[in-house]
Short mmCIF file of C-alpha atoms and ligand atoms in Angstrom, two decimals:
data_model
loop_
_atom_site.label_atom_id
_atom_site.label_comp_id
_atom_site.label_asym_id
_atom_site.label_seq_id
_atom_site.Cartn_x
_atom_site.Cartn_y
_atom_site.Cartn_z
CA MET B 30 0.19 2.93 22.37
CA ASP B 31 -0.54 -0.55 20.95
CA GLU B 32 2.71 -2.54 20.70
CA LEU B 33 1.32 -4.91 18.06
CA VAL B 34 2.48 -3.60 14.69
CA ARG B 35 0.13 -4.09 11.75
CA ILE B 36 1.27 -5.33 8.35
CA THR B 37 -0.38 -5.02 4.96
CA ASP B 38 1.12 -7.37 2.39
CA VAL B 39 0.93 -5.76 -1.04
CA SER B 40 2.59 -8.50 -3.08
CA PRO B 41 -0.51 -9.55 -5.07
CA ARG B 42 -0.93 -5.90 -6.17
CA ASP B 43 2.36 -3.96 -6.03
CA GLY B 44 4.26 -7.21 -6.49
CA LEU B 45 2.58 -8.40 -9.63
CA GLN B 46 1.76 -5.09 -11.37
CA ASN B 47 5.38 -4.54 -12.41
CA GLU B 48 6.10 -7.94 -13.89
CA PRO B 49 6.46 -8.30 -17.64
CA GLY B 50 4.41 -11.51 -17.63
CA ILE B 51 0.80 -11.94 -16.56
CA VAL B 52 0.41 -14.37 -13.67
CA PRO B 53 -2.62 -16.71 -14.03
CA THR B 54 -5.62 -15.81 -11.85
CA SER B 55 -5.51 -19.14 -10.00
CA LEU B 56 -1.92 -18.53 -8.86
CA LYS B 57 -2.76 -15.02 -7.64
CA VAL B 58 -5.57 -16.54 -5.59
CA GLU B 59 -3.13 -19.14 -4.23
CA LEU B 60 -0.78 -16.34 -3.14
CA VAL B 61 -3.60 -14.56 -1.29
CA ARG B 62 -4.60 -17.80 0.46
CA SER B 63 -1.00 -18.37 1.46
CA LEU B 64 -0.79 -14.85 2.94
CA CYS B 65 -4.01 -15.53 4.87
CA ARG B 66 -2.35 -18.61 6.38
CA ALA B 67 0.60 -16.40 7.41
CA ARG B 68 -1.90 -14.14 9.28
CA VAL B 69 -0.88 -10.80 7.80
CA ASP B 70 -3.37 -8.14 8.93
CA GLU B 71 -4.36 -7.04 5.46
CA ILE B 72 -3.78 -8.14 1.88
CA GLU B 73 -3.81 -5.65 -0.98
CA VAL B 74 -5.30 -8.11 -3.43
CA SER B 75 -5.44 -6.20 -6.72
CA SER B 76 -6.29 -2.92 -8.48
CA PHE B 77 -9.40 -1.75 -10.33
CA VAL B 78 -7.41 0.42 -12.72
CA SER B 79 -7.47 0.67 -16.49
CA PRO B 80 -6.41 -2.67 -18.03
CA LYS B 81 -4.72 -0.64 -20.75
CA TRP B 82 -2.45 0.89 -18.11
CA VAL B 83 -1.89 -2.21 -15.97
CA PRO B 84 -2.82 -5.36 -17.91
CA GLN B 85 -1.20 -7.51 -15.22
CA LEU B 86 -4.15 -6.83 -12.88
CA ALA B 87 -7.00 -6.85 -15.40
CA ASP B 88 -8.48 -9.90 -13.64
CA ALA B 89 -9.13 -8.11 -10.31
CA SER B 90 -12.84 -9.02 -10.24
CA GLU B 91 -12.09 -12.69 -11.01
CA VAL B 92 -9.43 -12.88 -8.29
CA PHE B 93 -11.89 -11.55 -5.72
CA ALA B 94 -14.70 -13.80 -6.97
CA SER B 95 -12.46 -16.83 -6.39
CA LEU B 96 -11.92 -15.72 -2.80
CA ARG B 97 -15.61 -15.68 -1.95
CA ASN B 98 -16.35 -17.09 1.54
CA GLN B 99 -12.61 -17.48 2.17
CA LYS B 100 -11.63 -14.29 3.94
CA PRO B 101 -10.56 -15.30 7.45
CA ASP B 102 -11.87 -13.30 10.42
CA GLY B 103 -9.49 -10.50 11.36
CA ILE B 104 -7.88 -10.18 7.92
CA SER B 105 -8.83 -7.35 5.55
CA PHE B 106 -8.81 -7.42 1.76
CA SER B 107 -8.22 -4.17 -0.09
CA ALA B 108 -7.81 -2.91 -3.65
CA LEU B 109 -6.56 0.20 -5.43
CA VAL B 110 -9.11 2.40 -7.20
CA PRO B 111 -8.07 5.46 -9.23
CA ASN B 112 -11.56 6.86 -9.91
CA GLU B 113 -15.32 6.28 -9.59
CA ARG B 114 -15.24 3.57 -12.22
CA GLY B 115 -12.76 1.61 -10.12
CA LEU B 116 -14.90 2.03 -7.02
CA GLN B 117 -17.98 0.79 -8.88
CA ALA B 118 -16.08 -2.36 -9.86
CA ALA B 119 -15.05 -2.87 -6.23
CA LEU B 120 -18.62 -2.41 -4.97
CA ALA B 121 -19.86 -4.85 -7.62
CA VAL B 122 -17.48 -7.48 -6.24
CA ASN B 123 -19.07 -7.16 -2.81
CA GLN B 124 -22.57 -7.15 -4.22
CA ASN B 125 -21.96 -10.26 -6.31
CA ALA B 126 -20.23 -12.03 -3.43
CA GLY B 127 -23.04 -11.22 -0.99
CA GLU B 128 -20.41 -10.30 1.61
CA ARG B 129 -17.97 -7.48 2.30
CA LEU B 130 -15.05 -9.20 0.59
CA ILE B 131 -13.38 -5.83 -0.02
CA ASP B 132 -13.11 -3.94 3.28
CA LYS B 133 -11.08 -1.06 1.98
CA VAL B 134 -10.26 0.82 -1.20
CA SER B 135 -7.03 2.73 -1.72
CA ILE B 136 -6.87 5.91 -3.71
CA PHE B 137 -3.46 7.11 -4.84
CA THR B 138 -1.81 10.39 -5.68
CA ALA B 139 1.72 11.76 -5.40
CA ALA B 140 3.88 14.58 -4.12
CA SER B 141 5.40 14.90 -7.62
CA GLU B 142 3.46 16.38 -10.56
CA THR B 143 5.52 14.46 -13.12
CA PHE B 144 4.91 11.14 -11.41
CA SER B 145 1.21 11.91 -11.03
CA ALA B 146 0.94 12.62 -14.77
CA LYS B 147 2.81 9.46 -15.71
CA ASN B 148 0.91 7.25 -13.27
CA THR B 149 -2.63 8.58 -13.65
CA ASN B 150 -2.59 11.04 -16.57
CA ALA B 151 -3.70 13.76 -14.16
CA THR B 152 -2.30 16.61 -12.09
CA ILE B 153 -2.24 16.16 -8.33
CA ALA B 154 -5.19 18.56 -8.06
CA GLU B 155 -7.15 16.55 -10.64
CA THR B 156 -6.54 13.30 -8.77
CA LEU B 157 -7.83 14.90 -5.56
CA GLU B 158 -10.91 16.15 -7.39
CA ARG B 159 -11.57 12.61 -8.68
CA PHE B 160 -11.29 11.22 -5.16
CA LYS B 161 -14.08 13.29 -3.60
CA PRO B 162 -17.00 11.21 -4.93
CA VAL B 163 -14.99 8.00 -4.49
CA ILE B 164 -14.47 8.65 -0.78
CA ASP B 165 -18.06 9.73 -0.20
CA ARG B 166 -19.53 6.67 -1.92
CA ALA B 167 -17.10 4.26 -0.29
CA LYS B 168 -18.03 5.60 3.13
CA GLN B 169 -21.73 5.30 2.35
CA ALA B 170 -21.04 1.63 1.56
CA GLY B 171 -19.17 1.17 4.85
CA ILE B 172 -15.80 0.73 3.17
CA ARG B 173 -12.66 2.29 4.61
CA VAL B 174 -10.43 4.47 2.45
CA ARG B 175 -6.65 4.52 2.40
CA GLY B 176 -4.91 7.44 0.71
CA TYR B 177 -1.46 6.87 -0.78
CA VAL B 178 1.03 9.66 -1.37
CA SER B 179 3.82 8.46 -3.68
CA CYS B 180 7.33 9.92 -4.04
CA ILE B 181 7.58 10.99 -0.40
CA ILE B 182 11.38 11.21 -0.59
CA ALA B 183 12.19 11.43 -4.28
CA CYS B 184 10.62 11.13 -7.71
CA PRO B 185 12.22 9.09 -10.50
CA PHE B 186 11.73 12.06 -12.83
CA GLU B 187 12.00 15.18 -10.61
CA GLY B 188 14.57 14.03 -8.05
CA PRO B 189 14.33 14.96 -4.35
CA ILE B 190 10.88 16.05 -3.15
CA PRO B 191 10.54 18.69 -0.41
CA PRO B 192 8.90 17.18 2.70
CA GLU B 193 6.59 20.21 2.92
CA ARG B 194 5.02 19.15 -0.38
CA VAL B 195 4.29 15.67 1.03
CA ALA B 196 2.73 17.30 4.10
CA GLU B 197 0.60 19.54 1.87
CA VAL B 198 -0.77 16.67 -0.26
CA SER B 199 -1.34 14.61 2.89
CA ALA B 200 -3.32 17.49 4.42
CA ARG B 201 -5.52 17.65 1.33
CA LEU B 202 -6.20 13.90 1.54
CA LEU B 203 -7.09 14.19 5.22
CA ASP B 204 -9.46 17.06 4.38
CA LEU B 205 -11.21 14.74 1.92
CA GLY B 206 -11.86 12.25 4.74
CA ILE B 207 -9.44 9.34 4.28
CA ASP B 208 -9.18 6.86 7.16
CA GLU B 209 -5.51 6.01 6.60
CA LEU B 210 -2.55 7.92 5.17
CA ASP B 211 0.00 5.73 3.41
CA LEU B 212 3.35 7.41 2.71
CA GLY B 213 5.05 5.70 -0.25
CA ASP B 214 8.77 5.76 -0.89
CA THR B 215 8.08 4.73 -4.47
CA ILE B 216 11.68 4.35 -5.63
CA GLY B 217 13.32 3.37 -2.35
CA ALA B 218 15.20 6.64 -1.86
CA ALA B 219 14.67 6.76 1.92
CA THR B 220 17.57 6.72 4.33
CA PRO B 221 16.91 6.76 8.08
CA ASP B 222 17.75 10.49 8.22
CA ARG B 223 15.59 11.43 5.24
CA LEU B 224 12.64 9.44 6.55
CA ARG B 225 12.97 10.99 10.03
CA HIS B 226 13.01 14.48 8.52
CA LEU B 227 9.98 13.68 6.37
CA LEU B 228 7.98 12.20 9.25
CA LEU B 229 8.83 15.10 11.56
CA THR B 230 7.71 17.56 8.89
CA VAL B 231 4.43 15.69 8.36
CA ARG B 232 3.94 15.43 12.12
CA ASP B 233 4.59 19.15 12.63
CA ARG B 234 1.93 19.95 10.05
CA LEU B 235 -0.63 17.22 10.79
CA GLY B 236 0.39 15.47 13.96
CA ASP B 237 -2.78 16.25 15.88
CA ARG B 238 -4.79 14.55 13.11
CA LEU B 239 -2.54 11.46 12.79
CA ASP B 240 -1.74 8.54 15.09
CA ILE B 241 2.02 9.21 15.17
CA THR B 242 2.05 11.66 18.05
CA GLY B 243 2.01 8.88 20.63
CA GLU B 244 -0.71 10.72 22.57
CA GLN B 245 -4.15 9.48 23.60
CA ARG B 246 -6.90 11.40 21.84
CA GLN B 247 -10.64 11.83 22.31
CA TYR B 248 -11.29 11.14 18.63
CA THR B 249 -9.92 8.49 16.26
CA PRO B 250 -6.85 9.83 14.49
CA VAL B 251 -6.01 8.87 10.92
CA HIS B 252 -3.62 5.91 10.82
CA THR B 253 -0.20 6.47 9.29
CA ILE B 254 1.37 3.70 7.22
CA ILE B 255 4.85 3.56 5.76
CA HIS B 256 5.34 1.89 2.36
CA LEU B 257 9.03 1.27 1.66
CA HIS B 258 10.70 0.08 -1.51
CA ASP B 259 14.14 -1.40 -1.10
CA THR B 260 16.31 -0.10 -3.93
CA ASN B 261 19.50 0.38 -1.95
CA GLY B 262 18.96 -2.22 0.77
CA LEU B 263 18.21 0.54 3.31
CA ALA B 264 14.49 -0.09 3.82
CA ALA B 265 14.93 -2.26 6.93
CA SER B 266 17.15 0.38 8.55
CA CYS B 267 14.36 2.95 8.06
CA VAL B 268 11.84 0.84 10.00
CA PRO B 269 13.19 1.67 13.53
CA VAL B 270 13.05 5.39 12.73
CA ALA B 271 9.37 5.12 11.90
CA LEU B 272 8.70 2.94 14.95
CA ASP B 273 10.44 5.45 17.22
CA LEU B 274 8.18 8.18 15.87
CA GLY B 275 5.10 6.12 16.70
CA VAL B 276 4.28 4.46 13.36
CA ARG B 277 2.58 1.11 14.02
CA TRP B 278 1.62 0.04 10.49
CA PHE B 279 3.79 -0.88 7.50
CA ASP B 280 3.39 -2.31 4.03
CA GLY B 281 5.60 -5.17 2.92
CA SER B 282 5.63 -7.56 0.00
CA ALA B 283 6.12 -11.32 0.23
CA GLY B 284 9.42 -12.23 -1.39
CA GLY B 285 10.25 -8.52 -1.89
CA LEU B 286 8.25 -8.35 -5.12
CA GLY B 287 7.01 -5.03 -6.34
CA GLY B 288 7.38 -1.70 -8.03
CA CYS B 289 5.28 0.80 -9.90
CA PRO B 290 5.61 0.37 -13.69
CA TYR B 291 5.19 4.14 -14.04
CA ALA B 292 8.16 4.76 -11.73
CA SER B 293 10.54 3.03 -14.13
CA THR B 294 12.84 5.09 -16.35
CA PRO B 295 14.53 3.86 -19.56
CA ASP B 296 17.63 2.98 -17.51
CA THR B 297 16.13 1.76 -14.25
CA ARG B 298 13.30 -0.63 -13.50
CA ALA B 299 11.18 0.38 -10.47
CA PRO B 300 12.50 -1.46 -7.40
CA GLY B 301 10.73 -4.04 -5.25
CA ASN B 302 9.04 -3.39 -1.92
CA ILE B 303 10.66 -4.26 1.38
CA SER B 304 10.13 -7.99 1.86
CA THR B 305 7.49 -8.65 4.52
CA LEU B 306 9.88 -11.03 6.26
CA SER B 307 12.64 -8.38 6.52
CA LEU B 308 10.00 -5.98 7.80
CA VAL B 309 8.80 -8.37 10.52
CA GLU B 310 12.39 -9.08 11.56
CA ALA B 311 13.21 -5.34 11.76
CA ILE B 312 10.13 -4.83 13.95
CA GLU B 313 11.11 -7.73 16.22
CA ARG B 314 14.70 -6.48 16.54
CA HIS B 315 13.15 -3.24 17.81
CA GLY B 316 11.35 -5.15 20.58
CA LEU B 317 7.87 -4.99 19.04
CA ARG B 318 5.81 -7.73 17.51
CA THR B 319 3.33 -8.56 14.78
CA ARG B 320 0.84 -11.41 14.70
CA ILE B 321 2.45 -12.98 11.63
CA ASN B 322 3.51 -16.63 11.55
CA LYS B 323 7.03 -16.37 10.09
CA ASP B 324 7.29 -19.95 8.87
CA ARG B 325 4.07 -19.57 6.93
CA LEU B 326 5.20 -16.19 5.68
CA ALA B 327 8.38 -17.84 4.40
CA ALA B 328 6.18 -20.31 2.51
CA ALA B 329 4.15 -17.42 1.03
CA SER B 330 7.39 -15.65 0.05
CA THR B 331 8.68 -18.75 -1.71
CA LEU B 332 5.39 -19.03 -3.59
CA ALA B 333 5.52 -15.33 -4.53
CA ARG B 334 9.05 -15.66 -5.90
CA ARG B 335 8.11 -18.82 -7.73
CA LEU B 336 5.35 -16.92 -9.51
CA LEU B 337 8.10 -14.83 -11.02
CA ASP B 338 10.35 -17.81 -11.55
CA SER B 339 13.23 -16.27 -9.63
CA PRO B 340 14.96 -17.10 -6.32
CA ASP B 341 13.91 -15.50 -3.01
CA PRO B 342 16.62 -13.05 -1.85
CA ASN B 343 15.50 -13.47 1.79
CA PRO B 344 14.27 -17.03 2.33
CA GLY B 345 13.82 -16.54 6.11
CA PRO B 346 13.53 -19.32 8.74
CA GLN B 347 13.48 -22.85 7.41
CA ALA B 348 10.30 -24.68 8.35
P1 HMG D 405 -6.83 7.82 -18.74
O1 HMG D 405 -6.35 7.14 -19.96
O2 HMG D 405 -6.41 9.22 -18.51
O3 HMG D 405 -8.39 7.84 -18.51
O4 HMG D 405 -6.39 6.90 -17.50
P2 HMG D 405 -9.64 7.53 -19.35
O5 HMG D 405 -10.77 7.92 -18.48
O6 HMG D 405 -9.50 8.15 -20.70
O7 HMG D 405 -9.65 5.94 -19.51
C1 HMG D 405 -8.87 5.23 -20.43
C2 HMG D 405 -9.49 3.88 -20.64
O8 HMG D 405 -9.48 3.14 -19.42
C3 HMG D 405 -10.95 3.97 -21.05
O9 HMG D 405 -11.22 2.81 -21.84
C4 HMG D 405 -11.68 3.87 -19.74
O10 HMG D 405 -12.98 3.37 -19.88
C5 HMG D 405 -10.82 2.88 -18.99
P3 HMG D 405 -11.45 2.94 -23.41
O11 HMG D 405 -12.63 3.85 -23.56
O12 HMG D 405 -10.19 3.54 -23.98
O13 HMG D 405 -11.71 1.52 -23.84
N1 HMG D 405 -10.86 3.06 -17.54
C6 HMG D 405 -10.95 2.04 -16.68
N2 HMG D 405 -11.06 0.72 -16.87
C7 HMG D 405 -11.14 -0.05 -15.76
N3 HMG D 405 -11.10 0.44 -14.51
C8 HMG D 405 -11.00 1.76 -14.28
C9 HMG D 405 -10.92 2.62 -15.39
N4 HMG D 405 -10.80 3.94 -15.53
C10 HMG D 405 -10.77 4.20 -16.85
N5 HMG D 405 -10.97 2.22 -13.02
C11 HMG D 405 -6.44 6.14 -15.23
C12 HMG D 405 -6.60 7.34 -16.15
C13 HMG D 405 -6.36 6.68 -13.81
C14 HMG D 405 -7.66 5.24 -15.38
C15 HMG D 405 -5.15 5.37 -15.61
O14 HMG D 405 -4.09 6.29 -15.62
C16 HMG D 405 -4.82 4.26 -14.65
O15 HMG D 405 -5.53 3.27 -14.60
N6 HMG D 405 -3.69 4.39 -13.90
C17 HMG D 405 -3.31 3.43 -12.90
C18 HMG D 405 -1.82 3.26 -12.89
C19 HMG D 405 -1.44 2.30 -11.77
O16 HMG D 405 -2.18 1.42 -11.40
N7 HMG D 405 -0.22 2.49 -11.22
C20 HMG D 405 0.29 1.67 -10.20
C21 HMG D 405 -0.38 1.88 -8.86
S1 HMG D 405 0.28 3.24 -7.92
C22 HMG D 405 1.72 2.61 -7.17
O17 HMG D 405 2.18 1.53 -7.52
C23 HMG D 405 2.35 3.38 -6.05
C24 HMG D 405 2.07 2.75 -4.67
O18 HMG D 405 2.56 1.42 -4.61
C25 HMG D 405 2.74 3.58 -3.56
C26 HMG D 405 4.24 3.85 -3.80
O19 HMG D 405 5.01 2.91 -3.95
O20 HMG D 405 4.56 5.05 -3.84
C27 HMG D 405 0.56 2.70 -4.37
MG1 MG D 406 4.59 0.80 -4.15
#
């Protein structure tokens, strides 16, 4: 199995969608450029969702337009799309740019009905129905599709989520033809034991279709990605568990920014993602590596925190 672990930095999307203020387009573009210099494998640049639901990312098309001709070789740009309208906007970006600026779109559903309703105004079944034409059209256009399942451990409204339900929703996404399965611990409820139990349950149900079995296969299995939020400071301790079970792809967020606005409750604001730097360090402590330049990542993290006007909780190595 490949020992190089892949990282998607989601700070321009997950990081900025939960902030009360709206970050200027030019600064979002600067953050993406800074992440390119740090050589993350993929950058989740923005979302083509309803601007009424997430005004912070209403400038997705402008952000991408400013990045024209600037995507370095070997780095992917991706964006969230909730429906066909979102996909059309993503395809228009590529058409207007005259290049495949967006390599991948990410659809998103949940293992919790309450979260799904609050996040997308739809049942889980309705979200899956919406995704069918999105996946088919994206594939026709040569664009990969990531499928997120939120609330893999717990839901901010329903509490603990049975792992079997996560496996069931994941199976439905795989049936629809996603290329990557991204398991999201939306509110940072994972502990090493809970994550191990979840991953073993998903592997029991779907292992032969995923890349977490550690076995060589004749066909290309669907990649499995782990997306941790860091509410209780336990996210980094969950990373080795996932690595031991064969996961070789994680999401992180520069500066630890992040959180889903629809995962917040009146008492608790949705927590930030695991910082990409903590993620890289946890991977290295486990004897594996990424291709990230940590000094440049530290610079990107400082920039990300500065966008929010708050100090970086994990400043990393000093350049
Ligand atoms: P709705 O209100 O049920 O749908 O929203 P609608 O079809 O009635 O649309 C409402 C308005 O939005 C209409 O405009 C549509 O045209 C427009 P109006 O007629 O009122 O002027 N609209 C759109 N505009 C732009 N782009 C679109 C689009 N679609 C409709 N694609 C909808 C349904 C899904 C659109 C809405 O609920 C939505 O946008 N939700 C997104 C919420 C979101 O982005 N959440 C955060 C991302 S998920 C996350 O953070 C979790 C993750 O990080 C993993 C983890 O941590 O677990 C991925
Ligand atoms: Mg998230």
